[in-house]
mmCIF file of C-alpha atoms in Angstrom:
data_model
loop_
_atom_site.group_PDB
_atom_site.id
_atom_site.type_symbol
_atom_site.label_atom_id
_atom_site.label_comp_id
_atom_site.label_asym_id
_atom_site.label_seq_id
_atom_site.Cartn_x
_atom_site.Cartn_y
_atom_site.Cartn_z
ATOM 1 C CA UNK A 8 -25.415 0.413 -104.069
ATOM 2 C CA UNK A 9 -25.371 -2.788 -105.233
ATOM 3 C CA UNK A 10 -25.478 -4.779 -101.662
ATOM 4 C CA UNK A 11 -29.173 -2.902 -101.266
ATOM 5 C CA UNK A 12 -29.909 -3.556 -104.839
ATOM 6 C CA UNK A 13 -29.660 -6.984 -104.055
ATOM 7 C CA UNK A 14 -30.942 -7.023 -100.604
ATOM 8 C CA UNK A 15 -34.111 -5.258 -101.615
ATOM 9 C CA UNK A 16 -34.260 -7.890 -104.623
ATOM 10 C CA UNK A 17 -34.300 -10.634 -101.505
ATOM 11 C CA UNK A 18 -37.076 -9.299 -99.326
ATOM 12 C CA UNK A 19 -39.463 -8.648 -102.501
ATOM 13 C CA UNK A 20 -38.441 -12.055 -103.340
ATOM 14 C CA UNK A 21 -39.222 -13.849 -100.545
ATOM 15 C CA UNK A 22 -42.155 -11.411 -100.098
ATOM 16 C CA UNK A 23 -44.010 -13.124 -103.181
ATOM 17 C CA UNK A 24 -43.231 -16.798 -101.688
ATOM 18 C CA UNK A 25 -44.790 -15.870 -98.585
ATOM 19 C CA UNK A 26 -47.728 -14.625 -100.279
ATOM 20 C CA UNK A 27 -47.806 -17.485 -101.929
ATOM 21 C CA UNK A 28 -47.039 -20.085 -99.382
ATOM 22 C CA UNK A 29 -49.635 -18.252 -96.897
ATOM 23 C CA UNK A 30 -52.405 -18.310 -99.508
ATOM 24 C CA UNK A 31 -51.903 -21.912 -100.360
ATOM 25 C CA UNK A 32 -53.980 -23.637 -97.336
ATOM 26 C CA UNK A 33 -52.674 -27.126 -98.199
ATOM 27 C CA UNK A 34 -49.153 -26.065 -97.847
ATOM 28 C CA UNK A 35 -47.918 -27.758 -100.295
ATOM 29 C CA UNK A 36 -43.897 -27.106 -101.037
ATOM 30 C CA UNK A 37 -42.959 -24.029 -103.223
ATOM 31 C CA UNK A 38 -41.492 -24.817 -106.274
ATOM 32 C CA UNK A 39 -40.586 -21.661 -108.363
ATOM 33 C CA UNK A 40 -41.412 -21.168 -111.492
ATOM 34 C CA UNK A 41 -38.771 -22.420 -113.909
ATOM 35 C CA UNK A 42 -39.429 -20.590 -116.997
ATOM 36 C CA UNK A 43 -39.085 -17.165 -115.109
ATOM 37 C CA UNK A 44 -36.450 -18.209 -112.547
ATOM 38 C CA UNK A 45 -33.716 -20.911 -114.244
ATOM 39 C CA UNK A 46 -33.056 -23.399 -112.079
ATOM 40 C CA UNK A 47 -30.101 -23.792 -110.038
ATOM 41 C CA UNK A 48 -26.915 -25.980 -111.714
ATOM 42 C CA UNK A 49 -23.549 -27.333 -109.891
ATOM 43 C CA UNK A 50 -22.069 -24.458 -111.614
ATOM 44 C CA UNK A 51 -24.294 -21.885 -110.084
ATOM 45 C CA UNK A 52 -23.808 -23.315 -106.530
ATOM 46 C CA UNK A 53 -19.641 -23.227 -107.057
ATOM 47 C CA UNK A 54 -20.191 -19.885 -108.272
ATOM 48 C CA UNK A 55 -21.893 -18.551 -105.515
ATOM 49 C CA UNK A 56 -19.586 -20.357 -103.051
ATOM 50 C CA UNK A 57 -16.150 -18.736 -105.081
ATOM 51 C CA UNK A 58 -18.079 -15.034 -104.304
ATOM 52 C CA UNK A 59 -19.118 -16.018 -100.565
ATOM 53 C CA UNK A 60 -15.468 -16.031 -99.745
ATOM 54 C CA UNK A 61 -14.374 -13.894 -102.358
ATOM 55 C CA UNK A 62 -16.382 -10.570 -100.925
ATOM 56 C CA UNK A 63 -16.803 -11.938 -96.995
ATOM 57 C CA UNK A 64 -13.134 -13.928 -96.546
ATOM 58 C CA UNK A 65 -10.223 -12.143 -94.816
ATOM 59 C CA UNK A 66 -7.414 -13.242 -96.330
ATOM 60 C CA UNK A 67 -5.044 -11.994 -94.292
ATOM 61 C CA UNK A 68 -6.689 -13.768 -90.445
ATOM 62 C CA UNK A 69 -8.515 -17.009 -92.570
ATOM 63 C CA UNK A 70 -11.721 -15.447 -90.469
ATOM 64 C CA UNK A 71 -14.610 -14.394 -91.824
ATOM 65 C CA UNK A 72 -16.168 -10.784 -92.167
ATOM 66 C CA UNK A 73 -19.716 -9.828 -90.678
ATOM 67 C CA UNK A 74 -20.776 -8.548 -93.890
ATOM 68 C CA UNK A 75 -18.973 -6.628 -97.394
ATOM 69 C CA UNK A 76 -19.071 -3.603 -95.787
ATOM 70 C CA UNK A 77 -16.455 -4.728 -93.635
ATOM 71 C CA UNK A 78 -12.792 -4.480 -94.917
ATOM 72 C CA UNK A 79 -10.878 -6.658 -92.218
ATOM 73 C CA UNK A 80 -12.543 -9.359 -89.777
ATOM 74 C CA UNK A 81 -10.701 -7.313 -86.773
ATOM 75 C CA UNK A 82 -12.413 -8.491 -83.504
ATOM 76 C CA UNK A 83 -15.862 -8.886 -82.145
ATOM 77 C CA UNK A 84 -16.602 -5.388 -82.755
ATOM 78 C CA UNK A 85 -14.857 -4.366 -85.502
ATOM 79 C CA UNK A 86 -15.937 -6.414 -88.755
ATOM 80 C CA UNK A 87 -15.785 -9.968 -87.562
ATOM 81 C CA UNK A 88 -18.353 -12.204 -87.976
ATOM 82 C CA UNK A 89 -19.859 -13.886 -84.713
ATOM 83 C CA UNK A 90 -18.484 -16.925 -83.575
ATOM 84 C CA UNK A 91 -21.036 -19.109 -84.030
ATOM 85 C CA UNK A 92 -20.941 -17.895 -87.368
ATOM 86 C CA UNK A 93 -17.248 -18.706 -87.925
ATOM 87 C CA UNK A 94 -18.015 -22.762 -87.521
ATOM 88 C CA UNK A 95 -20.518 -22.772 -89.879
ATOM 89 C CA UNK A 96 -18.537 -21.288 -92.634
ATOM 90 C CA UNK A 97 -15.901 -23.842 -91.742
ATOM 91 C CA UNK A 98 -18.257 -26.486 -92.490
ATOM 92 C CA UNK A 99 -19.067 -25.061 -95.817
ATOM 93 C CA UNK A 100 -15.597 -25.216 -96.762
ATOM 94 C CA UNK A 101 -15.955 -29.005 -95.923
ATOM 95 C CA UNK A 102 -18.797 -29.686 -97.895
ATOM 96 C CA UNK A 103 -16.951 -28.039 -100.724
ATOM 97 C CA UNK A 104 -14.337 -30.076 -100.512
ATOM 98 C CA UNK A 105 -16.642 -33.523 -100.420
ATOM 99 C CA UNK A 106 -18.003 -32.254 -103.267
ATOM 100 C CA UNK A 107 -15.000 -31.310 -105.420
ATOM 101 C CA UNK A 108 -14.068 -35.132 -104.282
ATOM 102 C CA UNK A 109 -16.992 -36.768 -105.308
ATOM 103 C CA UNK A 110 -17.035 -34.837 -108.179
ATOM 104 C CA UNK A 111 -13.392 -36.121 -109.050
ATOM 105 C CA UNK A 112 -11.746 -32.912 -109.428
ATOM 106 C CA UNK A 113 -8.259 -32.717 -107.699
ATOM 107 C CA UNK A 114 -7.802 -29.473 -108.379
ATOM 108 C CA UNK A 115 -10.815 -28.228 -106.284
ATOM 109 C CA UNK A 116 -10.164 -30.834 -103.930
ATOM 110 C CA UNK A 117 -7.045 -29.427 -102.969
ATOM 111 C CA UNK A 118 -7.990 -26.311 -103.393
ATOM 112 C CA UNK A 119 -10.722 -27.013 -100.142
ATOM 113 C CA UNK A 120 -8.643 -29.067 -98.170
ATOM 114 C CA UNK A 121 -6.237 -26.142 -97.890
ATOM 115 C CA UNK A 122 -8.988 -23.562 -96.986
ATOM 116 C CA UNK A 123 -10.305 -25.997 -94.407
ATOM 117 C CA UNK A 124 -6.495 -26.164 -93.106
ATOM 118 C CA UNK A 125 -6.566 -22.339 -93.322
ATOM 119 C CA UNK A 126 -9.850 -21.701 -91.679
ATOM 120 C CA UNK A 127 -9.211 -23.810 -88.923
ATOM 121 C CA UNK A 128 -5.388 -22.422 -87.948
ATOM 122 C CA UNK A 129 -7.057 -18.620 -88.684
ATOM 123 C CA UNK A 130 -9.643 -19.591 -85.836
ATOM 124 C CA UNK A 131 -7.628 -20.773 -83.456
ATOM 125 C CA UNK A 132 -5.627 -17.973 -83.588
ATOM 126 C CA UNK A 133 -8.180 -16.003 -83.656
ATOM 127 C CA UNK A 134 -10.810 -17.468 -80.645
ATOM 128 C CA UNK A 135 -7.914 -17.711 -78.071
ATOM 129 C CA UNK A 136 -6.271 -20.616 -79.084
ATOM 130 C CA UNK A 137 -9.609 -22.880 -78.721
ATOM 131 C CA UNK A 138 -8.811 -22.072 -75.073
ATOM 132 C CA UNK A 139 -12.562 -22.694 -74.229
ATOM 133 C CA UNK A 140 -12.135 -21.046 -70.601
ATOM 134 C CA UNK A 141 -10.965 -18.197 -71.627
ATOM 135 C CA UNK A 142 -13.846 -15.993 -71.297
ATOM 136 C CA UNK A 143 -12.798 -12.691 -72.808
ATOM 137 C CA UNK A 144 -15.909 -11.752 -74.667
ATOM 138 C CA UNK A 145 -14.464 -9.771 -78.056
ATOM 139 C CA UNK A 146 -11.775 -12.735 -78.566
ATOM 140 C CA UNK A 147 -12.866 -15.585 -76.129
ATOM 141 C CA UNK A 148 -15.588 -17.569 -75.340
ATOM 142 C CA UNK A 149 -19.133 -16.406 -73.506
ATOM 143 C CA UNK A 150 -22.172 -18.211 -74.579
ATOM 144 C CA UNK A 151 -22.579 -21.403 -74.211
ATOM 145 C CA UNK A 152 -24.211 -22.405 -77.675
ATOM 146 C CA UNK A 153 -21.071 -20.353 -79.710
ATOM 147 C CA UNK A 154 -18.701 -23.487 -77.938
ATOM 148 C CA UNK A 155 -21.520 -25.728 -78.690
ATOM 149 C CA UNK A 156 -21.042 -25.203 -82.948
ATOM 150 C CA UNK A 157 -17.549 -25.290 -82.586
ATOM 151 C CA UNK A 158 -18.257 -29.066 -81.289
ATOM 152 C CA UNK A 159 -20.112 -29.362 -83.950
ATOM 153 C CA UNK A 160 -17.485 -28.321 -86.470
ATOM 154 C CA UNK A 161 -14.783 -29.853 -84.559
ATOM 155 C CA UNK A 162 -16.676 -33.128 -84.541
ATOM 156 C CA UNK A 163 -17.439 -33.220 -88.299
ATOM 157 C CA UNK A 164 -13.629 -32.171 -88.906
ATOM 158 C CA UNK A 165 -12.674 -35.440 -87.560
ATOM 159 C CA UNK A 166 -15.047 -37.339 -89.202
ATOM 160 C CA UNK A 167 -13.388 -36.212 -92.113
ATOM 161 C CA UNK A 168 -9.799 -35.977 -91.951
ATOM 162 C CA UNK A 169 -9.297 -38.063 -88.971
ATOM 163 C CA UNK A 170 -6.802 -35.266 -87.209
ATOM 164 C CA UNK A 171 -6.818 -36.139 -83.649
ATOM 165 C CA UNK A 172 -5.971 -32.423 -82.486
ATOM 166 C CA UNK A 173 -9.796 -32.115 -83.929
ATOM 167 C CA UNK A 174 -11.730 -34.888 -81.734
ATOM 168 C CA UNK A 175 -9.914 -33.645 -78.544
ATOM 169 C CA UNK A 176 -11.174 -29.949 -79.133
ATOM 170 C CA UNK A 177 -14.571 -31.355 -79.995
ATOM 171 C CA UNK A 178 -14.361 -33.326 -76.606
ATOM 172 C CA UNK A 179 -12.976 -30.883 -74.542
ATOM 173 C CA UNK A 180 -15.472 -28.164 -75.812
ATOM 174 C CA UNK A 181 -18.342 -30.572 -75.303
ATOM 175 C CA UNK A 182 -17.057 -30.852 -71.598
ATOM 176 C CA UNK A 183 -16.758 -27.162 -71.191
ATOM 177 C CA UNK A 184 -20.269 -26.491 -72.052
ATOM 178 C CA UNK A 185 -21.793 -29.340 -70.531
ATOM 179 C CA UNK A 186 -20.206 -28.893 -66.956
ATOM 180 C CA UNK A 187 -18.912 -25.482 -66.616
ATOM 181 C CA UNK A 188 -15.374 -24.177 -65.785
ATOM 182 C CA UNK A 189 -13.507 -23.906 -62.609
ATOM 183 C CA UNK A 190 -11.448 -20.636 -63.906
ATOM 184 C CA UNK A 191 -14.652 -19.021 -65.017
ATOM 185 C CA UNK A 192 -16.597 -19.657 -62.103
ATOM 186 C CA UNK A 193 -19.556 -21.762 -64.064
ATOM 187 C CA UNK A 194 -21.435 -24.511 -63.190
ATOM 188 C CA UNK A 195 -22.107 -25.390 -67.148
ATOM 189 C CA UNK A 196 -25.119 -25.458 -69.433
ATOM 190 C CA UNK A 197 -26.836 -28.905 -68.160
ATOM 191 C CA UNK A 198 -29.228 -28.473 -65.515
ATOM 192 C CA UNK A 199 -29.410 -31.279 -63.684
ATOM 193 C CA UNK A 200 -32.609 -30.786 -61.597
ATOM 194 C CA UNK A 201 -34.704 -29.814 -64.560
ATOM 195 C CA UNK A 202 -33.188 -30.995 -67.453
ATOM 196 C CA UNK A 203 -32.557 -28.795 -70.816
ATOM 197 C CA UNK A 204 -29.756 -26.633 -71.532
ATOM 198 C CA UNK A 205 -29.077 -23.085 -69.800
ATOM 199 C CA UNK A 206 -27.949 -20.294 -72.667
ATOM 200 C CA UNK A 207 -25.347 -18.288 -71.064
ATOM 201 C CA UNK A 208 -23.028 -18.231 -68.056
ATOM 202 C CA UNK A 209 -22.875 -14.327 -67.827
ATOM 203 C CA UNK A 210 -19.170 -13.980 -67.383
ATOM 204 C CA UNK A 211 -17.563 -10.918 -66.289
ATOM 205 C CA UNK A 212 -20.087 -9.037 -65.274
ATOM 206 C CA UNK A 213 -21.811 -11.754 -63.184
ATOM 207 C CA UNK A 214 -19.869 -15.265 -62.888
ATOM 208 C CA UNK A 215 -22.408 -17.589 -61.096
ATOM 209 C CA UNK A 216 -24.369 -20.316 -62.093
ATOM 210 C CA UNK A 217 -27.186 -20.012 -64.036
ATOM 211 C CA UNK A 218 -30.802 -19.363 -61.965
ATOM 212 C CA UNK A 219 -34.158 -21.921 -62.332
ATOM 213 C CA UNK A 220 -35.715 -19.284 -64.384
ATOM 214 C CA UNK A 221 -33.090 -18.008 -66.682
ATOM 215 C CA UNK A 222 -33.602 -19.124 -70.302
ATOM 216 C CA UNK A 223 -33.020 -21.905 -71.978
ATOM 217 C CA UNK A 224 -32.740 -21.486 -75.446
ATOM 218 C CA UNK A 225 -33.193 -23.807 -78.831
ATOM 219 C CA UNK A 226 -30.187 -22.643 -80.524
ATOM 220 C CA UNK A 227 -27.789 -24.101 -77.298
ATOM 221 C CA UNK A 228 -30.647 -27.361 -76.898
ATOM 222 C CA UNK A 229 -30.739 -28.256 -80.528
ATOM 223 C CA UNK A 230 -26.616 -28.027 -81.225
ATOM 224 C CA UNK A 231 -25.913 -30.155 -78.370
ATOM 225 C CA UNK A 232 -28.193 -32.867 -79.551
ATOM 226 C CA UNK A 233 -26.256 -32.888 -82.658
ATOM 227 C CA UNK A 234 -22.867 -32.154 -81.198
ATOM 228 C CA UNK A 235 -23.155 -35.252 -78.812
ATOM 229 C CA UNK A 236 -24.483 -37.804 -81.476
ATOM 230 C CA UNK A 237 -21.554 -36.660 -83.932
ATOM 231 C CA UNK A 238 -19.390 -37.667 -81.251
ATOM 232 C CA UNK A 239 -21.187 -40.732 -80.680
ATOM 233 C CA UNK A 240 -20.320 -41.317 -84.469
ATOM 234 C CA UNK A 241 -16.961 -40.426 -84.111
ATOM 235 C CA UNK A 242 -15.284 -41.905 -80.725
ATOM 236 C CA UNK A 243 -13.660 -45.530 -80.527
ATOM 237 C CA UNK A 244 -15.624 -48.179 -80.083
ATOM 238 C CA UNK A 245 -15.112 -50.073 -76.825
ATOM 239 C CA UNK A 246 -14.051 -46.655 -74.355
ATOM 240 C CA UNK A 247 -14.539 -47.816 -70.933
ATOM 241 C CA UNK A 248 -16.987 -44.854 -69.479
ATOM 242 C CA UNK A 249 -14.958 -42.409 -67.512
ATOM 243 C CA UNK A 250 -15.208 -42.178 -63.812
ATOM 244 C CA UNK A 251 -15.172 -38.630 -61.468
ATOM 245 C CA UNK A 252 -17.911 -35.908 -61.534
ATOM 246 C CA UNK A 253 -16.182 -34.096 -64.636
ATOM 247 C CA UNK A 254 -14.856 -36.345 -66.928
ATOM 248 C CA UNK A 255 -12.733 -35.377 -69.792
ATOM 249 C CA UNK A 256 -14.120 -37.192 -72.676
ATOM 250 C CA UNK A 257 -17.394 -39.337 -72.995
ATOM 251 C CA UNK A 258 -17.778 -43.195 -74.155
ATOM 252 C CA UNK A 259 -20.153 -44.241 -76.865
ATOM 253 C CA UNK A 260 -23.224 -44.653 -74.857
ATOM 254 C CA UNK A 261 -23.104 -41.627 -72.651
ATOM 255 C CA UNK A 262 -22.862 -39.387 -75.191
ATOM 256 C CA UNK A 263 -26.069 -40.980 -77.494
ATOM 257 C CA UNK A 264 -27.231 -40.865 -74.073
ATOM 258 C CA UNK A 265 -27.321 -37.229 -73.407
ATOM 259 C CA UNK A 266 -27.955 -36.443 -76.977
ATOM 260 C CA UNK A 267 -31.021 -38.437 -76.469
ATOM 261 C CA UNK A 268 -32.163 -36.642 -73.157
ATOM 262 C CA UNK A 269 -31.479 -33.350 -74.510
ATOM 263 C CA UNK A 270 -33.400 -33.833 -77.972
ATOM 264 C CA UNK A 271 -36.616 -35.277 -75.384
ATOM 265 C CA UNK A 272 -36.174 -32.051 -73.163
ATOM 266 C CA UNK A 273 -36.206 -29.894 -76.370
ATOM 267 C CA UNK A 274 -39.055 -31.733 -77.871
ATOM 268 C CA UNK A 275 -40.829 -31.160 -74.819
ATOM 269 C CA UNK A 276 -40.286 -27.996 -73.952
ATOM 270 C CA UNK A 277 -39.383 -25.821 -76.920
ATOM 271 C CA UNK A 278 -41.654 -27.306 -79.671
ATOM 272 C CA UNK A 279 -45.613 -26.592 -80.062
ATOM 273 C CA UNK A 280 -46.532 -30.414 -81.603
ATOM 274 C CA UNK A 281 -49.636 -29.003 -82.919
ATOM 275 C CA UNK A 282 -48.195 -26.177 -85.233
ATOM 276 C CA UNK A 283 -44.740 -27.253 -85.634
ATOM 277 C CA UNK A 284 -43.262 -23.905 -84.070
ATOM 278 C CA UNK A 285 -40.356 -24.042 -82.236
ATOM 279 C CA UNK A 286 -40.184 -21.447 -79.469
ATOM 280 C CA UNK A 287 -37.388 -18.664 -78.930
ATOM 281 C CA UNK A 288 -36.578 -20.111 -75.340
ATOM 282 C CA UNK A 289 -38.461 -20.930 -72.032
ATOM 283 C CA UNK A 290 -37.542 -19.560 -68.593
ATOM 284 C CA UNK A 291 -38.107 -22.071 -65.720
ATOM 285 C CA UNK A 292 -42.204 -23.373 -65.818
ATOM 286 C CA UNK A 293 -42.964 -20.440 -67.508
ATOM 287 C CA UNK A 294 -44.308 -20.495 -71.130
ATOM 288 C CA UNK A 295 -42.335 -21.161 -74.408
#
């Protein structure tokens, strides 16, 4: 009773602020009201963080569950949360644990550090052993943009605890989306006669590459610009740029290179300038 308590709480929340943001023609910000609403401390945000993982945390995998009603984060289909989910709750756990270090306590700061250790093993034995061409679609891999935040994650991971098991994932995933897989029958995400990122490969039920006029989608466009410049950030200095067709790993300047081309495609193609939308996805020359 209480998870609809709450959730009904929520939309007549947000309800009210988009009354009020609608009715306010020079959009300014919304600030709430502070005398009715206390404003948020350091306190509130570590409390809410301890109950995110105390209620939605499997303990037992180090995964995490779609949602309370779930007891166990089984599989794809039975309680888990999605796996682009699964990243970003990995990089929560990170931030916590910059925080508890910038805020000087150890105790936290261990605490975080060993949940990020946690999350990450729990994942990877979770999500097929990172094994990004296995394309088994309630434990393995399937859409593109679900490898795409793991690079993400992966990425950031290094930047942080400088564990080289992390940048090689990162690359490797990176390479999977970006050019396909031989086992899986791919041809990858990039299209290379009209730019922009493809969403899915279809595996299974219909391994072959991607059509002119099958979407391309924001959340795989968007993730790949920042998955490619937090690699920029992150490899050495002074690679020499790979040779072959499919290289393994990226230098420096290809990477901000394709993070660069991708972003223009996406600005291009996926945002309305005038408004500020950002559309769902655009198949071929059709419409956003």
């Amino acid at each position: 009773m209480k998870q609809y308590i709450f959730s009904a709480l929520c939309l007549v929340s947000g309800a009210f602020c988009l009354s009020s943001c609608n009715d306010d023609k020079e959009a300014r910000p919304y600030t709430p009201d502070y005398e009715i609403v206390p404003e948020y401390t350091n306190a509130d945000t570590w409390k809410a963080y301890e109950a995110f993982n105390e209620h939605l945390l499997d303990q037992n995998k180090f995964i995490y569950k779609s949602s309370t009603a779930d007891k166990a984060a089984v599989d794809r289909w039975n309680g888990a949360a999605a796996i682009w989910c699964q990243p970003t709750y990995w990089d929560m756990a990170m931030n916590a644990y910059k925080r508890a270090k910038a805020e000087g306590d150890t105790q936290k700061e261990q605490k975080f550090k060993q949940l990020c250790d946690d999350l990450f093993a729990g994942n990877k034995a979770h999500y097929a052993n990172f094994d990004f061409d296995d394309n088994n679609e309630n434990t393995g891999w399937f859409i593109y943009d679900d490898i795409m935040w793991w690079t993400i994650a992966l990425s950031r991971a290094y930047e942080l605890f400088r564990e080289e098991e992390y940048l090689r994932l990162a690359e490797a995933s990176f390479k999977r989306v970006w050019y396909g897989s031989d086992k899986v029958g791919d041809t990858g995400s990039y299209d290379e006669e009209n730019g922009g990122m493809f969403w899915q490969w279809q595996p299974i039920r219909n391994p072959n590459p991607n059509k002119p006029g099958d979407g391309k989608m924001p959340c795989i466009n968007f993730p790949t610009v920042v998955a490619a410049l937090t690699l920029y950030n992150n490899v050495p200095e002074g690679r020499p740029e790979p040779t072959g067709q499919i290289p393994e790993c990226q230098s420096k300047r290809q990477y901000l290179a394709k993070g660069k081309e991708i972003y223009e495609w996406g600005v291009e193609n996926l945002l309305d300038q005038k408004t500020g939308r950002v559309a769902d996805s655009r198949h071929g020359k059709g419409a956003p």
